[in-house]
Amino acid sequence: TIRLPCLLSRRIRGSVSLEKTAARTAAVEHDHLIHSSFDIGPYYQKLPSGGRSSVQATANIGGKLDLSTRIKGISTVLSKMTPYSSYAATSRQIFPLSSSSSSANKQPITLALQHKAAASTSELSLHEALAIGFAARVRGYSPKMNGPLSSSVVGTAEIRIPVTLPANGLVNDGSVVVFSDWMAASRWTIRDIKNKVKSKTGMSSASAPLLSKPVRKASAGIGLRSVLQGIPVKVDFTITDDGKVGANMALGPDFDV
């Protein structure tokens, strides 16, 4: 990968790269890409009753190169380039549900919301489609199970309740989180579907209409948050909409604004 970063403004960052990617589903697929990425935001806003909000977006625009035509010159390679694009946006809101106590430095109970949306054009490279699937995370499911997705909408709602650890008398040293996640998406099976449509209709793979399979997942659960040796630790216990019960441990803080 050859990447050239650039700063377009204080809230807009971009990069242009030449990449060779490899992604695996049933087999390994290699793509040669001219890829540009633009990060916009985050933009922050204060909400009534002490709430706060943020929004940010990403745009990826590029083209897949057919290097089998490189012997005919760079102009032929660029003329045969297949363009693609993908877009994603994330919004977050935090609302206090109780008043904080400044004397005890006690944080309030809060409602935290996060929504993500992603969409792409039909010729997105496989590894980019897998990235959309991995980002459409619903607790209780492995994100790898999503496979390549062409679009997704993901939502999270959490009630965060600070707790006191009586062993050392510290306030807000941890928290209990009650949460619910959901996801609706379109699975991307572009190559298999094109071949099936071609065999049934006689249409070429380039003109065959693209189809997608809907994916829906949801879960709910309860989690524990604490800081051990300066490292944020998260433990979540979940039940999914298909009745599977599980637990997961991770490092890092929860999303915030």
mmCIF file of C-alpha atoms in Angstrom:
data_model
loop_
_atom_site.group_PDB
_atom_site.id
_atom_site.type_symbol
_atom_site.label_atom_id
_atom_site.label_comp_id
_atom_site.label_asym_id
_atom_site.label_seq_id
_atom_site.Cartn_x
_atom_site.Cartn_y
_atom_site.Cartn_z
ATOM 1 C CA THR A 1 0.000 0.000 0.000
ATOM 2 C CA ILE A 2 1.239 3.480 -0.910
ATOM 3 C CA ARG A 3 -0.726 6.139 1.008
ATOM 4 C CA LEU A 4 -0.601 9.941 0.766
ATOM 5 C CA PRO A 5 -2.456 11.663 3.636
ATOM 6 C CA CYS A 6 -3.766 15.207 3.317
ATOM 7 C CA LEU A 7 -5.536 17.703 5.585
ATOM 8 C CA LEU A 8 -8.288 19.526 3.698
ATOM 9 C CA SER A 9 -9.566 21.505 6.709
ATOM 10 C CA ARG A 10 -9.690 21.276 10.490
ATOM 11 C CA ARG A 11 -12.641 18.855 10.332
ATOM 12 C CA ILE A 12 -11.980 17.153 6.992
ATOM 13 C CA ARG A 13 -9.072 14.773 6.498
ATOM 14 C CA GLY A 14 -8.313 12.744 3.401
ATOM 15 C CA SER A 15 -5.881 10.292 1.874
ATOM 16 C CA VAL A 16 -5.171 8.785 -1.523
ATOM 17 C CA SER A 17 -3.605 5.348 -1.861
ATOM 18 C CA LEU A 18 -2.623 2.665 -4.332
ATOM 19 C CA GLU A 19 -3.389 -0.730 -2.801
ATOM 20 C CA LYS A 20 -3.271 -4.436 -3.440
ATOM 21 C CA THR A 21 -5.830 -6.136 -1.211
ATOM 22 C CA ALA A 22 -6.626 -9.744 -0.410
ATOM 23 C CA ALA A 23 -9.906 -10.957 1.088
ATOM 24 C CA ARG A 24 -11.136 -14.466 1.753
ATOM 25 C CA THR A 25 -14.644 -15.892 1.571
ATOM 26 C CA ALA A 26 -14.712 -19.262 -0.197
ATOM 27 C CA ALA A 27 -11.422 -18.348 -1.888
ATOM 28 C CA VAL A 28 -8.839 -15.596 -1.747
ATOM 29 C CA GLU A 29 -9.682 -12.606 -3.947
ATOM 30 C CA HIS A 30 -7.073 -10.001 -4.861
ATOM 31 C CA ASP A 31 -7.906 -6.475 -5.989
ATOM 32 C CA HIS A 32 -5.690 -3.641 -7.176
ATOM 33 C CA LEU A 33 -7.227 -0.324 -6.167
ATOM 34 C CA ILE A 34 -6.836 3.399 -6.493
ATOM 35 C CA HIS A 35 -8.511 4.455 -3.273
ATOM 36 C CA SER A 36 -9.335 7.788 -1.658
ATOM 37 C CA SER A 37 -10.827 8.219 1.800
ATOM 38 C CA PHE A 38 -12.310 11.314 3.443
ATOM 39 C CA ASP A 39 -13.142 11.662 7.151
ATOM 40 C CA ILE A 40 -15.587 14.431 8.028
ATOM 41 C CA GLY A 41 -16.107 15.591 11.600
ATOM 42 C CA PRO A 42 -16.852 14.919 14.331
ATOM 43 C CA TYR A 43 -19.192 17.857 14.876
ATOM 44 C CA TYR A 44 -20.473 18.421 18.402
ATOM 45 C CA GLN A 45 -23.683 19.992 19.692
ATOM 46 C CA LYS A 46 -25.123 20.645 23.133
ATOM 47 C CA LEU A 47 -28.658 19.349 23.710
ATOM 48 C CA PRO A 48 -31.349 20.373 26.230
ATOM 49 C CA SER A 49 -31.177 19.096 29.817
ATOM 50 C CA GLY A 50 -27.412 18.652 29.714
ATOM 51 C CA GLY A 51 -27.375 16.297 26.732
ATOM 52 C CA ARG A 52 -24.703 16.303 24.068
ATOM 53 C CA SER A 53 -24.447 14.968 20.548
ATOM 54 C CA SER A 54 -21.897 14.293 17.826
ATOM 55 C CA VAL A 55 -21.953 13.245 14.181
ATOM 56 C CA GLN A 56 -19.192 12.184 11.811
ATOM 57 C CA ALA A 57 -18.968 10.618 8.360
ATOM 58 C CA THR A 58 -16.590 8.813 6.042
ATOM 59 C CA ALA A 59 -16.570 8.634 2.251
ATOM 60 C CA ASN A 60 -14.475 6.157 0.261
ATOM 61 C CA ILE A 61 -14.156 6.692 -3.492
ATOM 62 C CA GLY A 62 -11.944 4.727 -5.822
ATOM 63 C CA GLY A 63 -11.598 2.311 -8.661
ATOM 64 C CA LYS A 64 -10.591 -1.305 -9.263
ATOM 65 C CA LEU A 65 -7.769 -1.743 -11.758
ATOM 66 C CA ASP A 66 -7.491 -4.573 -14.272
ATOM 67 C CA LEU A 67 -3.731 -5.053 -14.482
ATOM 68 C CA SER A 68 -4.097 -7.657 -17.215
ATOM 69 C CA THR A 69 -4.368 -4.666 -19.572
ATOM 70 C CA ARG A 70 -1.160 -3.002 -18.338
ATOM 71 C CA ILE A 71 0.822 -4.156 -21.383
ATOM 72 C CA LYS A 72 -1.351 -1.758 -23.417
ATOM 73 C CA GLY A 73 -0.258 1.212 -21.344
ATOM 74 C CA ILE A 74 -1.435 3.190 -18.331
ATOM 75 C CA SER A 75 -4.163 4.957 -20.294
ATOM 76 C CA THR A 76 -5.789 1.590 -21.096
ATOM 77 C CA VAL A 77 -5.564 0.504 -17.446
ATOM 78 C CA LEU A 78 -7.267 3.712 -16.306
ATOM 79 C CA SER A 79 -9.936 3.522 -19.014
ATOM 80 C CA LYS A 80 -10.818 -0.020 -17.874
ATOM 81 C CA MET A 81 -10.997 1.008 -14.216
ATOM 82 C CA THR A 82 -14.232 0.048 -12.426
ATOM 83 C CA PRO A 83 -15.333 2.860 -10.067
ATOM 84 C CA TYR A 84 -16.820 2.223 -6.628
ATOM 85 C CA SER A 85 -17.767 4.214 -3.549
ATOM 86 C CA SER A 86 -18.968 3.657 -0.013
ATOM 87 C CA TYR A 87 -20.294 5.999 2.658
ATOM 88 C CA ALA A 88 -20.757 5.731 6.409
ATOM 89 C CA ALA A 89 -22.110 8.036 9.109
ATOM 90 C CA THR A 90 -22.217 7.760 12.902
ATOM 91 C CA SER A 91 -24.336 9.768 15.323
ATOM 92 C CA ARG A 92 -24.064 9.644 19.112
ATOM 93 C CA GLN A 93 -26.143 11.199 21.881
ATOM 94 C CA ILE A 94 -25.658 11.198 25.658
ATOM 95 C CA PHE A 95 -28.518 12.231 27.972
ATOM 96 C CA PRO A 96 -28.247 12.469 31.796
ATOM 97 C CA LEU A 97 -31.168 10.728 33.533
ATOM 98 C CA SER A 98 -30.252 11.897 37.026
ATOM 99 C CA SER A 99 -28.446 14.863 38.519
ATOM 100 C CA SER A 100 -24.759 14.553 39.397
ATOM 101 C CA SER A 101 -23.417 15.191 42.877
ATOM 102 C CA SER A 102 -20.473 17.590 42.739
ATOM 103 C CA SER A 103 -19.637 17.085 46.414
ATOM 104 C CA ALA A 104 -19.035 13.371 45.932
ATOM 105 C CA ASN A 105 -17.893 13.705 42.311
ATOM 106 C CA LYS A 106 -20.629 11.251 41.436
ATOM 107 C CA GLN A 107 -21.552 10.946 37.787
ATOM 108 C CA PRO A 108 -25.228 10.771 36.773
ATOM 109 C CA ILE A 109 -27.069 7.812 35.310
ATOM 110 C CA THR A 110 -27.004 8.354 31.555
ATOM 111 C CA LEU A 111 -28.769 7.181 28.418
ATOM 112 C CA ALA A 112 -26.294 6.654 25.559
ATOM 113 C CA LEU A 113 -27.438 6.220 21.944
ATOM 114 C CA GLN A 114 -25.399 5.389 18.882
ATOM 115 C CA HIS A 115 -26.550 4.842 15.301
ATOM 116 C CA LYS A 116 -24.409 3.902 12.298
ATOM 117 C CA ALA A 117 -25.410 3.733 8.644
ATOM 118 C CA ALA A 118 -23.320 2.481 5.715
ATOM 119 C CA ALA A 119 -24.018 2.119 2.004
ATOM 120 C CA SER A 120 -22.001 1.285 -1.087
ATOM 121 C CA THR A 121 -22.142 0.937 -4.841
ATOM 122 C CA SER A 122 -22.334 -2.469 -6.504
ATOM 123 C CA GLU A 123 -18.672 -2.754 -7.515
ATOM 124 C CA LEU A 124 -17.176 -2.255 -4.051
ATOM 125 C CA SER A 125 -14.135 -4.465 -3.531
ATOM 126 C CA LEU A 126 -14.622 -7.567 -1.412
ATOM 127 C CA HIS A 127 -12.363 -6.466 1.440
ATOM 128 C CA GLU A 128 -14.311 -3.165 1.730
ATOM 129 C CA ALA A 129 -17.604 -5.110 1.839
ATOM 130 C CA LEU A 130 -16.151 -7.316 4.573
ATOM 131 C CA ALA A 131 -15.173 -4.167 6.487
ATOM 132 C CA ILE A 132 -18.802 -2.966 6.381
ATOM 133 C CA GLY A 133 -19.877 -6.346 7.742
ATOM 134 C CA PHE A 134 -17.295 -6.274 10.527
ATOM 135 C CA ALA A 135 -18.368 -2.756 11.566
ATOM 136 C CA ALA A 136 -22.031 -3.820 11.837
ATOM 137 C CA ARG A 137 -21.432 -5.277 15.284
ATOM 138 C CA VAL A 138 -24.222 -6.628 17.463
ATOM 139 C CA ARG A 139 -23.147 -7.911 20.862
ATOM 140 C CA GLY A 140 -23.723 -11.631 21.245
ATOM 141 C CA TYR A 141 -22.766 -12.313 17.619
ATOM 142 C CA SER A 142 -19.337 -12.597 16.056
ATOM 143 C CA PRO A 143 -18.898 -9.721 13.563
ATOM 144 C CA LYS A 144 -17.154 -12.202 11.239
ATOM 145 C CA MET A 145 -20.491 -13.985 10.822
ATOM 146 C CA ASN A 146 -21.904 -11.008 8.909
ATOM 147 C CA GLY A 147 -19.681 -11.620 5.918
ATOM 148 C CA PRO A 148 -19.567 -8.981 3.184
ATOM 149 C CA LEU A 149 -22.387 -6.428 3.375
ATOM 150 C CA SER A 150 -23.459 -3.836 0.845
ATOM 151 C CA SER A 151 -25.328 -1.638 3.352
ATOM 152 C CA SER A 152 -26.203 -1.635 7.029
ATOM 153 C CA VAL A 153 -27.957 0.293 9.775
ATOM 154 C CA VAL A 154 -26.851 -0.436 13.345
ATOM 155 C CA GLY A 155 -28.294 0.942 16.576
ATOM 156 C CA THR A 156 -27.257 0.792 20.242
ATOM 157 C CA ALA A 157 -29.034 2.028 23.358
ATOM 158 C CA GLU A 158 -27.387 1.878 26.785
ATOM 159 C CA ILE A 159 -28.362 2.922 30.290
ATOM 160 C CA ARG A 160 -25.147 3.471 32.247
ATOM 161 C CA ILE A 161 -25.392 3.318 36.032
ATOM 162 C CA PRO A 162 -22.296 4.345 38.045
ATOM 163 C CA VAL A 163 -21.554 2.123 41.028
ATOM 164 C CA THR A 164 -19.489 2.507 44.185
ATOM 165 C CA LEU A 165 -16.918 -0.104 45.130
ATOM 166 C CA PRO A 166 -17.116 -0.377 48.939
ATOM 167 C CA ALA A 167 -13.723 -2.060 49.147
ATOM 168 C CA ASN A 168 -11.836 1.176 48.562
ATOM 169 C CA GLY A 169 -14.620 3.728 48.956
ATOM 170 C CA LEU A 170 -14.213 5.152 45.460
ATOM 171 C CA VAL A 171 -17.228 6.555 43.660
ATOM 172 C CA ASN A 172 -17.722 5.951 39.936
ATOM 173 C CA ASP A 173 -14.886 3.449 39.837
ATOM 174 C CA GLY A 174 -17.145 1.242 37.757
ATOM 175 C CA SER A 175 -20.578 1.066 36.186
ATOM 176 C CA VAL A 176 -23.374 -1.297 35.256
ATOM 177 C CA VAL A 177 -24.651 -1.040 31.676
ATOM 178 C CA VAL A 178 -28.031 -2.273 30.470
ATOM 179 C CA PHE A 179 -28.008 -2.364 26.671
ATOM 180 C CA SER A 180 -29.821 -3.333 23.508
ATOM 181 C CA ASP A 181 -28.292 -3.664 20.007
ATOM 182 C CA TRP A 182 -29.937 -4.161 16.623
ATOM 183 C CA MET A 183 -28.845 -4.351 13.019
ATOM 184 C CA ALA A 184 -30.524 -4.463 9.597
ATOM 185 C CA ALA A 185 -28.368 -4.996 6.532
ATOM 186 C CA SER A 186 -28.129 -6.272 2.992
ATOM 187 C CA ARG A 187 -25.705 -9.123 2.486
ATOM 188 C CA TRP A 188 -23.429 -8.834 -0.518
ATOM 189 C CA THR A 189 -23.215 -11.985 -2.626
ATOM 190 C CA ILE A 190 -22.426 -10.165 -5.833
ATOM 191 C CA ARG A 191 -20.249 -12.757 -7.554
ATOM 192 C CA ASP A 192 -22.388 -15.831 -6.827
ATOM 193 C CA ILE A 193 -25.593 -13.980 -7.643
ATOM 194 C CA LYS A 194 -24.267 -12.633 -10.924
ATOM 195 C CA ASN A 195 -23.265 -16.122 -12.002
ATOM 196 C CA LYS A 196 -26.668 -17.538 -11.065
ATOM 197 C CA VAL A 197 -28.516 -14.757 -12.885
ATOM 198 C CA LYS A 198 -26.315 -15.255 -15.933
ATOM 199 C CA SER A 199 -27.046 -18.992 -16.062
ATOM 200 C CA LYS A 200 -30.799 -18.463 -15.706
ATOM 201 C CA THR A 201 -31.277 -15.419 -17.923
ATOM 202 C CA GLY A 202 -28.390 -15.598 -20.363
ATOM 203 C CA MET A 203 -27.419 -12.048 -19.416
ATOM 204 C CA SER A 204 -23.755 -11.174 -19.081
ATOM 205 C CA SER A 205 -22.380 -10.804 -15.589
ATOM 206 C CA ALA A 206 -21.822 -7.076 -16.204
ATOM 207 C CA SER A 207 -25.488 -6.452 -17.076
ATOM 208 C CA ALA A 208 -27.040 -8.945 -14.652
ATOM 209 C CA PRO A 209 -29.077 -7.216 -11.939
ATOM 210 C CA LEU A 210 -27.628 -7.280 -8.444
ATOM 211 C CA LEU A 211 -29.615 -8.890 -5.663
ATOM 212 C CA SER A 212 -29.056 -8.824 -1.911
ATOM 213 C CA LYS A 213 -30.198 -10.877 1.031
ATOM 214 C CA PRO A 214 -31.574 -9.044 4.090
ATOM 215 C CA VAL A 215 -29.902 -9.639 7.435
ATOM 216 C CA ARG A 216 -31.460 -8.760 10.790
ATOM 217 C CA LYS A 217 -29.983 -9.279 14.241
ATOM 218 C CA ALA A 218 -30.748 -8.020 17.740
ATOM 219 C CA SER A 219 -29.588 -8.646 21.270
ATOM 220 C CA ALA A 220 -29.980 -7.337 24.799
ATOM 221 C CA GLY A 221 -27.976 -7.750 27.948
ATOM 222 C CA ILE A 222 -26.164 -6.340 30.916
ATOM 223 C CA GLY A 223 -22.521 -5.386 31.273
ATOM 224 C CA LEU A 224 -19.973 -4.434 33.899
ATOM 225 C CA ARG A 225 -17.351 -1.712 33.477
ATOM 226 C CA SER A 226 -14.242 -1.059 35.567
ATOM 227 C CA VAL A 227 -10.669 0.169 35.317
ATOM 228 C CA LEU A 228 -7.893 -2.242 36.264
ATOM 229 C CA GLN A 229 -4.346 -0.899 36.452
ATOM 230 C CA GLY A 230 -5.448 2.036 34.310
ATOM 231 C CA ILE A 231 -6.979 -0.195 31.610
ATOM 232 C CA PRO A 232 -10.759 0.015 30.951
ATOM 233 C CA VAL A 233 -12.270 -3.489 31.105
ATOM 234 C CA LYS A 234 -15.719 -4.450 29.795
ATOM 235 C CA VAL A 235 -17.667 -7.669 30.424
ATOM 236 C CA ASP A 236 -21.022 -8.164 28.669
ATOM 237 C CA PHE A 237 -23.632 -10.884 29.168
ATOM 238 C CA THR A 238 -26.025 -11.132 26.216
ATOM 239 C CA ILE A 239 -29.068 -12.934 24.892
ATOM 240 C CA THR A 240 -29.696 -12.749 21.158
ATOM 241 C CA ASP A 241 -32.995 -12.684 19.308
ATOM 242 C CA ASP A 242 -32.511 -16.340 18.382
ATOM 243 C CA GLY A 243 -32.137 -17.318 22.044
ATOM 244 C CA LYS A 244 -28.358 -17.733 22.342
ATOM 245 C CA VAL A 245 -26.804 -16.709 25.661
ATOM 246 C CA GLY A 246 -23.184 -15.644 25.822
ATOM 247 C CA ALA A 247 -20.528 -13.531 27.493
ATOM 248 C CA ASN A 248 -17.756 -11.392 26.099
ATOM 249 C CA MET A 249 -14.808 -9.528 27.585
ATOM 250 C CA ALA A 250 -13.096 -6.590 25.900
ATOM 251 C CA LEU A 251 -10.728 -3.721 26.631
ATOM 252 C CA GLY A 252 -11.324 -0.046 26.019
ATOM 253 C CA PRO A 253 -13.855 2.631 27.002
ATOM 254 C CA ASP A 254 -17.466 2.835 25.840
ATOM 255 C CA PHE A 255 -18.352 5.375 23.169
ATOM 256 C CA ASP A 256 -18.780 8.933 24.359
ATOM 257 C CA VAL A 257 -19.373 12.444 23.008
#
